[in-house]
mmCIF file with all atom_site columns, C-alpha atoms in Angstrom:
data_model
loop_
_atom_site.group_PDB
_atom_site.id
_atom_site.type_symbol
_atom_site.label_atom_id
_atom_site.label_alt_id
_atom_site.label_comp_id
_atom_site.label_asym_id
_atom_site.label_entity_id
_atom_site.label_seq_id
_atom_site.pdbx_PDB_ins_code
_atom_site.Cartn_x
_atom_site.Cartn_y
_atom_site.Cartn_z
_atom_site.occupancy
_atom_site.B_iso_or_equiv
_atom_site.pdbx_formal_charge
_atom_site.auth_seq_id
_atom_site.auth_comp_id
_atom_site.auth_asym_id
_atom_site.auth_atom_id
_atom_site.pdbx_PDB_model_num
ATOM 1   C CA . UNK A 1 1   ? 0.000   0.000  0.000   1.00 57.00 ? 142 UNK A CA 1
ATOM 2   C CA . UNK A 1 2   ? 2.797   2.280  0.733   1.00 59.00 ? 143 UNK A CA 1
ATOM 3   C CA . UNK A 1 3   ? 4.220   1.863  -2.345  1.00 58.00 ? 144 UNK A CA 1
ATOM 4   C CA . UNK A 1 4   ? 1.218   2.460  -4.158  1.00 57.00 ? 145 UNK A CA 1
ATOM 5   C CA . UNK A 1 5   ? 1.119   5.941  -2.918  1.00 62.00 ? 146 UNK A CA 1
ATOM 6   C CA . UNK A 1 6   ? 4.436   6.737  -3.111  1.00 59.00 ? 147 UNK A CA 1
ATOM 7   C CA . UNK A 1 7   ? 4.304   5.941  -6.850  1.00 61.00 ? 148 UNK A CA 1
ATOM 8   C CA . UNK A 1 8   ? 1.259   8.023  -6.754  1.00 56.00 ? 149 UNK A CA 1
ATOM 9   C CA . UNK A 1 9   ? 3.035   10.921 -5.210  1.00 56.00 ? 150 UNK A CA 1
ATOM 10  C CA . UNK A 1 10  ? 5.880   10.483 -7.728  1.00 55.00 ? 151 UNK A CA 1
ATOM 11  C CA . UNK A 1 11  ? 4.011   10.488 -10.622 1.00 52.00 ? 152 UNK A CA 1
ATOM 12  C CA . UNK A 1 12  ? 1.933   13.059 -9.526  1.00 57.00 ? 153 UNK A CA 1
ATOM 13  C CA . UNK A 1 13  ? 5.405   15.824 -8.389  1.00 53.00 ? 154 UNK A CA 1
ATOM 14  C CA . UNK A 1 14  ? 7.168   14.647 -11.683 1.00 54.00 ? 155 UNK A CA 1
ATOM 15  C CA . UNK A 1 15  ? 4.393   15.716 -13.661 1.00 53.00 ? 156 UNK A CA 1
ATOM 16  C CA . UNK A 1 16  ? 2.823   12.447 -15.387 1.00 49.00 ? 157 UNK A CA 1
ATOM 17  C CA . UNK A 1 17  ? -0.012  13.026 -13.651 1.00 49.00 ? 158 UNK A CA 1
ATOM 18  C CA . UNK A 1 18  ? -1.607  16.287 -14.015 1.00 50.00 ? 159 UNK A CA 1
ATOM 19  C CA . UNK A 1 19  ? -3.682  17.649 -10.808 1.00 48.00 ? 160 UNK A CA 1
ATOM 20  C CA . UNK A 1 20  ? -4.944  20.998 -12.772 1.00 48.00 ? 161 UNK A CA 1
ATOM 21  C CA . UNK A 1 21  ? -7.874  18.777 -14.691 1.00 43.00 ? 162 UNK A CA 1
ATOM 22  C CA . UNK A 1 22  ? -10.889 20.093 -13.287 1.00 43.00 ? 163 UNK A CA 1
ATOM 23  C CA . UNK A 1 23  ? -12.823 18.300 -10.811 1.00 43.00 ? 164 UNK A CA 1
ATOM 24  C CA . UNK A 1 24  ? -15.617 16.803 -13.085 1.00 50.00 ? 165 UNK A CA 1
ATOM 25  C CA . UNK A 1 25  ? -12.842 15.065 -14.897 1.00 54.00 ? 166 UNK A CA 1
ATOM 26  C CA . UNK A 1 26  ? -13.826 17.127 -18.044 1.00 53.00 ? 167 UNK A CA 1
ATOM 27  C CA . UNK A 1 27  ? -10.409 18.470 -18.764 1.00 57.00 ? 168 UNK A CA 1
ATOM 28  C CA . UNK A 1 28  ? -11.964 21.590 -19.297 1.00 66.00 ? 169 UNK A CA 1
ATOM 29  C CA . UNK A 1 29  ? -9.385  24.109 -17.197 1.00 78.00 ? 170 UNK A CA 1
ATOM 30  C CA . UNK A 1 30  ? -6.334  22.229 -19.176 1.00 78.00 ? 171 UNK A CA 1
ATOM 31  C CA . UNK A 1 31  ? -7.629  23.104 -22.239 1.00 79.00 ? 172 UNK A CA 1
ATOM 32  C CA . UNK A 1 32  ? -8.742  26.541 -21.845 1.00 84.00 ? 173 UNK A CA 1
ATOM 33  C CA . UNK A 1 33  ? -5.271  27.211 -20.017 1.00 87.00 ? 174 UNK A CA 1
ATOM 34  C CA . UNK A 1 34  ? -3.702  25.881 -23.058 1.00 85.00 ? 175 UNK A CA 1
ATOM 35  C CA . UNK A 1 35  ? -5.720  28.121 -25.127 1.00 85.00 ? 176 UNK A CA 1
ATOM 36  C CA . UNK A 1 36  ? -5.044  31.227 -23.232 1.00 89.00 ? 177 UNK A CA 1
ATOM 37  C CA . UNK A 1 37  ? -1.423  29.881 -23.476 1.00 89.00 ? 178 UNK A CA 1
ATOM 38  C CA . UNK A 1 38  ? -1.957  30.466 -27.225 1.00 88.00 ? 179 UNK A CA 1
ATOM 39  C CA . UNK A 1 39  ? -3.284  33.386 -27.194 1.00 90.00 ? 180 UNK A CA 1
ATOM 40  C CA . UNK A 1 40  ? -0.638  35.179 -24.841 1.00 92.00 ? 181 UNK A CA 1
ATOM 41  C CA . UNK A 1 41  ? 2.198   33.565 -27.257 1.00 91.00 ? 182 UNK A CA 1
ATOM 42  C CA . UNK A 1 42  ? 0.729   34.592 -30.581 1.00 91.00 ? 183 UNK A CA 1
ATOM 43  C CA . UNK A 1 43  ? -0.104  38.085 -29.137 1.00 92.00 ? 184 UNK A CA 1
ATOM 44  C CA . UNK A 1 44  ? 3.361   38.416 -27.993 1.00 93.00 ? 185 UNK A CA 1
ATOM 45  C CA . UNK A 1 45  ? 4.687   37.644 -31.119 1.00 91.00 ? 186 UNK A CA 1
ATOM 46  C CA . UNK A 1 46  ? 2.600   40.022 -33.391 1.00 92.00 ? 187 UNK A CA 1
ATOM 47  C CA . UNK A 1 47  ? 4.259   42.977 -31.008 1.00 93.00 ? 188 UNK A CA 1
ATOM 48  C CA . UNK A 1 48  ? 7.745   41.688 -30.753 1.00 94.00 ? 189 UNK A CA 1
ATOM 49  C CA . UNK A 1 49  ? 7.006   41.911 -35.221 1.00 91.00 ? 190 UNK A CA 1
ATOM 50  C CA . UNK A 1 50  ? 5.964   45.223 -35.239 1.00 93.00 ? 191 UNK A CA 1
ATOM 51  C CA . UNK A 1 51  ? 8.301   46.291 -32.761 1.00 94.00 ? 192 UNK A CA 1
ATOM 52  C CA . UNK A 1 52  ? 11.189  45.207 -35.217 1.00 93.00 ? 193 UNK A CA 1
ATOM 53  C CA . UNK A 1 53  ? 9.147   46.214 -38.500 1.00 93.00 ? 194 UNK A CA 1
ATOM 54  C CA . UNK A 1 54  ? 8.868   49.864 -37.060 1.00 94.00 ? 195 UNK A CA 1
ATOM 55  C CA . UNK A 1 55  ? 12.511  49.986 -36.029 1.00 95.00 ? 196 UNK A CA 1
ATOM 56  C CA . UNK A 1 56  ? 13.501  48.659 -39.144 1.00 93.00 ? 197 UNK A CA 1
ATOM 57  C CA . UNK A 1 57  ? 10.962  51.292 -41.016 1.00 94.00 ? 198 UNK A CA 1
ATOM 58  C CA . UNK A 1 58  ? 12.413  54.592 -39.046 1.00 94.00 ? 199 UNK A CA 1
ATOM 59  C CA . UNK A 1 59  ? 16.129  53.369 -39.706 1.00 95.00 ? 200 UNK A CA 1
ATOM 60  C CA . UNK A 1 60  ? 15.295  53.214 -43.147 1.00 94.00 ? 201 UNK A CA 1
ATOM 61  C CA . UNK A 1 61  ? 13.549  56.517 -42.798 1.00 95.00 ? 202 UNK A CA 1
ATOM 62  C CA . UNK A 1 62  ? 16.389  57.772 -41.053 1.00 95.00 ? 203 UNK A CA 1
ATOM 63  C CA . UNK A 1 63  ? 19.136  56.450 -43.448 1.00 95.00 ? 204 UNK A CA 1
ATOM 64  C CA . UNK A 1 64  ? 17.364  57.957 -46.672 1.00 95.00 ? 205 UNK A CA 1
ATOM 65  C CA . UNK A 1 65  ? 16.852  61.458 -45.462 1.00 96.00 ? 206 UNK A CA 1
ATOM 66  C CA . UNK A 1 66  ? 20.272  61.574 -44.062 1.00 96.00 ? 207 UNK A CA 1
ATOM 67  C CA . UNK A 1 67  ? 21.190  60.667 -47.845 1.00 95.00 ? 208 UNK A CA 1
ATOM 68  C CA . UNK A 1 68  ? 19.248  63.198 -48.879 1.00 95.00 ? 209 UNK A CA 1
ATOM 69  C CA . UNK A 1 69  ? 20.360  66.239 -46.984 1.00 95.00 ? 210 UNK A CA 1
ATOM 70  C CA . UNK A 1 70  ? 24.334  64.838 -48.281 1.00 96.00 ? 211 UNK A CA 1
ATOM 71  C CA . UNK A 1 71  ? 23.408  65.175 -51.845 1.00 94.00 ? 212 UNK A CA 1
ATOM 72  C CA . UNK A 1 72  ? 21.618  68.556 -51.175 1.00 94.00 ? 213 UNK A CA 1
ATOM 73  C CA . UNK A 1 73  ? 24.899  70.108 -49.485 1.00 96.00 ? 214 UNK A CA 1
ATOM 74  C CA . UNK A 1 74  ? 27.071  68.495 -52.037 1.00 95.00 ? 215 UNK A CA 1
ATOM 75  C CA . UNK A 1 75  ? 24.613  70.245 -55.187 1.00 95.00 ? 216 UNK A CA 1
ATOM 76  C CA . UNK A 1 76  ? 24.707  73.721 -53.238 1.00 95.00 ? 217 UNK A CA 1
ATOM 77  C CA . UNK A 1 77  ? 28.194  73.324 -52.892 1.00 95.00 ? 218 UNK A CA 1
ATOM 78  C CA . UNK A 1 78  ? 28.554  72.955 -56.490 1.00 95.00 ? 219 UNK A CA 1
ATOM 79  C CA . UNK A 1 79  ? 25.606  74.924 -57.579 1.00 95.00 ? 220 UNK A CA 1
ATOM 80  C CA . UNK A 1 80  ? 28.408  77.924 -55.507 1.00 96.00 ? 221 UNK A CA 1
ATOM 81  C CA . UNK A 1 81  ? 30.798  76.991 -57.222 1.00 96.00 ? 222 UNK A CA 1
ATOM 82  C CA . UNK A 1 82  ? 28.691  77.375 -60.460 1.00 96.00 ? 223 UNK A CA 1
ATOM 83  C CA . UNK A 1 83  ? 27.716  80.489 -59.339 1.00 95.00 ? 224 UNK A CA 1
ATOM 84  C CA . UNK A 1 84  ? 31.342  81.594 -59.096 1.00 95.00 ? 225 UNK A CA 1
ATOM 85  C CA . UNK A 1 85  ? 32.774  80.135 -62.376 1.00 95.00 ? 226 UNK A CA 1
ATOM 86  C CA . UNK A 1 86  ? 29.744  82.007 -64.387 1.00 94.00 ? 227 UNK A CA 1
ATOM 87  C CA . UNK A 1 87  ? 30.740  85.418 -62.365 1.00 95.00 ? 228 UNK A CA 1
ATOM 88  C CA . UNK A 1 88  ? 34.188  85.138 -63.918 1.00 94.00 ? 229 UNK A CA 1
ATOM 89  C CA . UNK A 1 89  ? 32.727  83.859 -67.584 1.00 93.00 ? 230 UNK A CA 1
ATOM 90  C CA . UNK A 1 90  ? 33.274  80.360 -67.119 1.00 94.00 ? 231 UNK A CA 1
ATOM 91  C CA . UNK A 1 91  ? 30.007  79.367 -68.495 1.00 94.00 ? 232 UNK A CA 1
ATOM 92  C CA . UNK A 1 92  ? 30.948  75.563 -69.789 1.00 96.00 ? 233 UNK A CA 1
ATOM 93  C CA . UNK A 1 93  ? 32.775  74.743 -66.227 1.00 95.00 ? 234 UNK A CA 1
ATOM 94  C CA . UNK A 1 94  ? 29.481  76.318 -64.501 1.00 95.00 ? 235 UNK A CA 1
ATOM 95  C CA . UNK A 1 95  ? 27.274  73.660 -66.708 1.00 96.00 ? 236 UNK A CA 1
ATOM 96  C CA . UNK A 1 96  ? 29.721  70.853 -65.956 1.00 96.00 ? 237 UNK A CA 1
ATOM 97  C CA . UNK A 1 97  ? 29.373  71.561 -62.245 1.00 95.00 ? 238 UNK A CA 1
ATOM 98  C CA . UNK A 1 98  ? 25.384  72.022 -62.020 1.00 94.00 ? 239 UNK A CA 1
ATOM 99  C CA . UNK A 1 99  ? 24.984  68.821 -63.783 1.00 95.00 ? 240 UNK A CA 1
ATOM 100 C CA . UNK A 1 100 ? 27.168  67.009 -61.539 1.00 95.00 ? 241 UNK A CA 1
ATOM 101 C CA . UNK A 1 101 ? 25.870  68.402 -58.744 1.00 94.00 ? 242 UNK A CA 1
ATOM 102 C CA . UNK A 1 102 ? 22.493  67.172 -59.978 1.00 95.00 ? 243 UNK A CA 1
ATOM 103 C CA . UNK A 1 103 ? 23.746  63.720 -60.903 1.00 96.00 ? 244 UNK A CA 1
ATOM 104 C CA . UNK A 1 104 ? 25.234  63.195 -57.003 1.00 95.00 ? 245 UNK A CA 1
ATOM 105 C CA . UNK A 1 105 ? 22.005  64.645 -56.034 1.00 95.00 ? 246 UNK A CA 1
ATOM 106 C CA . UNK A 1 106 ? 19.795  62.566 -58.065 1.00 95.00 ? 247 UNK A CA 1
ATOM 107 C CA . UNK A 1 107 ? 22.224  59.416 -57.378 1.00 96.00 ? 248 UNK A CA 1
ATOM 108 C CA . UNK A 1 108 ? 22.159  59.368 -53.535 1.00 95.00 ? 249 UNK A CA 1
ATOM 109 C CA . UNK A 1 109 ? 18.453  60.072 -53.482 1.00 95.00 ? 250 UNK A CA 1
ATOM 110 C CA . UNK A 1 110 ? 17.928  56.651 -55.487 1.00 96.00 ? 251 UNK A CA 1
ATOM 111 C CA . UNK A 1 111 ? 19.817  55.336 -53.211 1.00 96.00 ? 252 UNK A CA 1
ATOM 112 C CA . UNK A 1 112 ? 18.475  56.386 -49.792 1.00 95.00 ? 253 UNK A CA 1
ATOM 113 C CA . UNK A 1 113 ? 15.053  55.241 -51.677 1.00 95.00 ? 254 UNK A CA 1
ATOM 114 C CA . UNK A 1 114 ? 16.432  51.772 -52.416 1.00 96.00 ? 255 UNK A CA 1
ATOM 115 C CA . UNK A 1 115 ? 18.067  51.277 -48.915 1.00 95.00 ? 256 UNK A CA 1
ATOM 116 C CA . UNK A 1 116 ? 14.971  52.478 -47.096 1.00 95.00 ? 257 UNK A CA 1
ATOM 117 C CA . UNK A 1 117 ? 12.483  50.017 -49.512 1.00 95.00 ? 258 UNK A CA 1
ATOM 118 C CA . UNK A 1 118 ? 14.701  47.032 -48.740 1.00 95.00 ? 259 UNK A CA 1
ATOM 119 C CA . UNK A 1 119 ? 14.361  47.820 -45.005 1.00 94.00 ? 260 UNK A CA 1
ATOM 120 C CA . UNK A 1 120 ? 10.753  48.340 -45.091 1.00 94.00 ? 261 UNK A CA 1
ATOM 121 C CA . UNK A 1 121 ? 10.825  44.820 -46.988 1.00 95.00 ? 262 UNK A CA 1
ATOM 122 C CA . UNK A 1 122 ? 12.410  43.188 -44.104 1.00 95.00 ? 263 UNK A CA 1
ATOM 123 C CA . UNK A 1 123 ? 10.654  44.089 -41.629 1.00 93.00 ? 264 UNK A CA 1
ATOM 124 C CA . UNK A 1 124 ? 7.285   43.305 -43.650 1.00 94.00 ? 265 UNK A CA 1
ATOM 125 C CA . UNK A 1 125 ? 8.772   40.371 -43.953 1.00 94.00 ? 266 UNK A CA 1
ATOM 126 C CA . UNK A 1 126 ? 9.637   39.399 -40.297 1.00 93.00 ? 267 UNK A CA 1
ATOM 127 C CA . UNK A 1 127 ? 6.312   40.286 -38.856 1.00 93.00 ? 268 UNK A CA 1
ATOM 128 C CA . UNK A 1 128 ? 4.790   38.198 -41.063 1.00 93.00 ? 269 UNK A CA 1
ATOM 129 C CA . UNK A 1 129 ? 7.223   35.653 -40.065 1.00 94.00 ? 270 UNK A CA 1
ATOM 130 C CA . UNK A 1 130 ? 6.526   36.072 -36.300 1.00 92.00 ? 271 UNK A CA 1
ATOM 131 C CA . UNK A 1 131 ? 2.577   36.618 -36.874 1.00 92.00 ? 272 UNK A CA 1
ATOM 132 C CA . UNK A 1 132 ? 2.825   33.176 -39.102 1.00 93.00 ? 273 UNK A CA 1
ATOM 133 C CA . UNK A 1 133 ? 5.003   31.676 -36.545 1.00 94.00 ? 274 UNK A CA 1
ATOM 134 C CA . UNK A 1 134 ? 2.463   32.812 -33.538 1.00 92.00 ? 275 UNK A CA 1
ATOM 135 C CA . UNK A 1 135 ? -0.354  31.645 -35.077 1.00 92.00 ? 276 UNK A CA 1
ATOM 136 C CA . UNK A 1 136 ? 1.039   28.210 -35.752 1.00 93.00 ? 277 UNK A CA 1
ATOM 137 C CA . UNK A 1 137 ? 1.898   28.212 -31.977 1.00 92.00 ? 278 UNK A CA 1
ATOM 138 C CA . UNK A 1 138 ? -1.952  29.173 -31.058 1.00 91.00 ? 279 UNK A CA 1
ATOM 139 C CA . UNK A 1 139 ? -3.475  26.396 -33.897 1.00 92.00 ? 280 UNK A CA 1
ATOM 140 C CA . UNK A 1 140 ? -1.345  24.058 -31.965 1.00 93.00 ? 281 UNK A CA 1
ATOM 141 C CA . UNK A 1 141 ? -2.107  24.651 -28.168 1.00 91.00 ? 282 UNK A CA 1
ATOM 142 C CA . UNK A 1 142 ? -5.972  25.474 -29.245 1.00 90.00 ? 283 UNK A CA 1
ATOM 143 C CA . UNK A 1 143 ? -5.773  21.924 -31.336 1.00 91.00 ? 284 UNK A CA 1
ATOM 144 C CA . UNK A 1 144 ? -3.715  20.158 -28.065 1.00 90.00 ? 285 UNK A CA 1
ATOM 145 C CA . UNK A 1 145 ? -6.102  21.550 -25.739 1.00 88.00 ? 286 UNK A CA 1
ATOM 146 C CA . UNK A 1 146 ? -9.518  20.272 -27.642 1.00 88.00 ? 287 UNK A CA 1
ATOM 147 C CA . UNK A 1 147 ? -7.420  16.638 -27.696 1.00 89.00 ? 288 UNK A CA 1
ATOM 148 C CA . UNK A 1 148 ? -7.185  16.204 -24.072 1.00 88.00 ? 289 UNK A CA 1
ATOM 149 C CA . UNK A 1 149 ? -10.043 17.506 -23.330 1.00 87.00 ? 290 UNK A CA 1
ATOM 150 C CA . UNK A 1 150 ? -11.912 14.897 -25.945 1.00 88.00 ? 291 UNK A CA 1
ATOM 151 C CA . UNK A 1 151 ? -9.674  12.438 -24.294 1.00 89.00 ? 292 UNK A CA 1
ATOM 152 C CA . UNK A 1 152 ? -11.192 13.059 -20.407 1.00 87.00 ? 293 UNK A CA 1
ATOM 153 C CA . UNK A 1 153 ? -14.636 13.083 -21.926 1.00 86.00 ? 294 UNK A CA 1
ATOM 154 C CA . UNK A 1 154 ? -14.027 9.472  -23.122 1.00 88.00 ? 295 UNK A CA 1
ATOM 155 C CA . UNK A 1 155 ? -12.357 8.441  -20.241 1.00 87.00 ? 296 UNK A CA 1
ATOM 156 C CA . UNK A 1 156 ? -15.025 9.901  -18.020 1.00 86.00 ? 297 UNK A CA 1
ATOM 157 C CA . UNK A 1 157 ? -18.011 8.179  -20.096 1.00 86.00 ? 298 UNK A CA 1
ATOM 158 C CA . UNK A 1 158 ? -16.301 4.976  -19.939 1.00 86.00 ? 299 UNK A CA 1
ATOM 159 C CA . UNK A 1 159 ? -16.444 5.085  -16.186 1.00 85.00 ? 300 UNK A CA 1
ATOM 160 C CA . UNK A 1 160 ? -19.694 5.933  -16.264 1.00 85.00 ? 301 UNK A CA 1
ATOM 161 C CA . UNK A 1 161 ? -21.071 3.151  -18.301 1.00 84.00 ? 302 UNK A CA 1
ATOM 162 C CA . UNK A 1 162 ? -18.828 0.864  -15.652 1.00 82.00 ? 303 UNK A CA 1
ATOM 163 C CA . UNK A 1 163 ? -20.366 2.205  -13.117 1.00 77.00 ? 304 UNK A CA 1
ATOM 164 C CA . UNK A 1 164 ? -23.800 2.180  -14.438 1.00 70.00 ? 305 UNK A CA 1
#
């Protein structure tokens, strides 16, 4: 007899036995604890992918307007110098400079563009990956939770008919 319980006791504390099923023996509380569970996981995902799509968005932000304001300070630079060569009759010099001042221009615009459209990409890309991710998660508890509780039903119907 001793025994018996002791095995009890250690199924019970190493977990083989679980003592959260509800009282009925519907293995109703498991599964909407498991559900919850689900819920808490997938909703923690979908912030931790915005979180990292919006960082991802302002550094892309932040690196194209940065670009920007460089190729606007090097064109005024040259569009000065321009300014200067024409003022002493340079006139061919002060073309060559405004049109490479508007290539540089025009050049690191496309590329903050570029840089901040393959960040934006990203981080479309891992919130998707984390929503995907946490919804798998939540599919799986929700699906894990219905199981076991299907499972006590049986279990408790076939000790009813026994004991009927």
């Amino acid at each position: 007899m001793k025994k018996m319980i002791f095995g009890m006791v250690c199924l019970i504390a190493f977990g083989f036995i679980s003592t959260s099923w509800a009282d009925d023996g519907t293995g109703g509380r498991i599964g909407d604890r498991l559900d919850r569970k689900g819920d808490r996981i997938e909703r923690r995902l979908d912030r931790r992918g915005d979180r990292i799509d919006n960082r991802l968005d302002r550094r892309g932000d932040r690196i194209n307007n940065r670009l920007d304001r460089r190729g606007d300070q090097i064109d005024n630079r040259l569009d000065r110098r321009a300014e200067r060569a024409r003022a002493n009759g340079n006139d061919r010099l002060a073309n060559h400079l405004d049109r490479k001042g508007n290539r540089i221009d025009r050049r690191l615009d496309r590329r903050g563009d570029r840089i901040d459209r393959r960040l934006d990409r990203r981080g479309d890309r891992v919130d998707r990956r984390l929503d995907r991710r946490g919804d798998r998660i939540d599919r799986r508890l929700d699906h894990k939770g219905d199981r076991i509780e299907r499972r006590v039903d049986r279990r408790q119907d076939r000790r009813n008919r026994r004991a009927n």
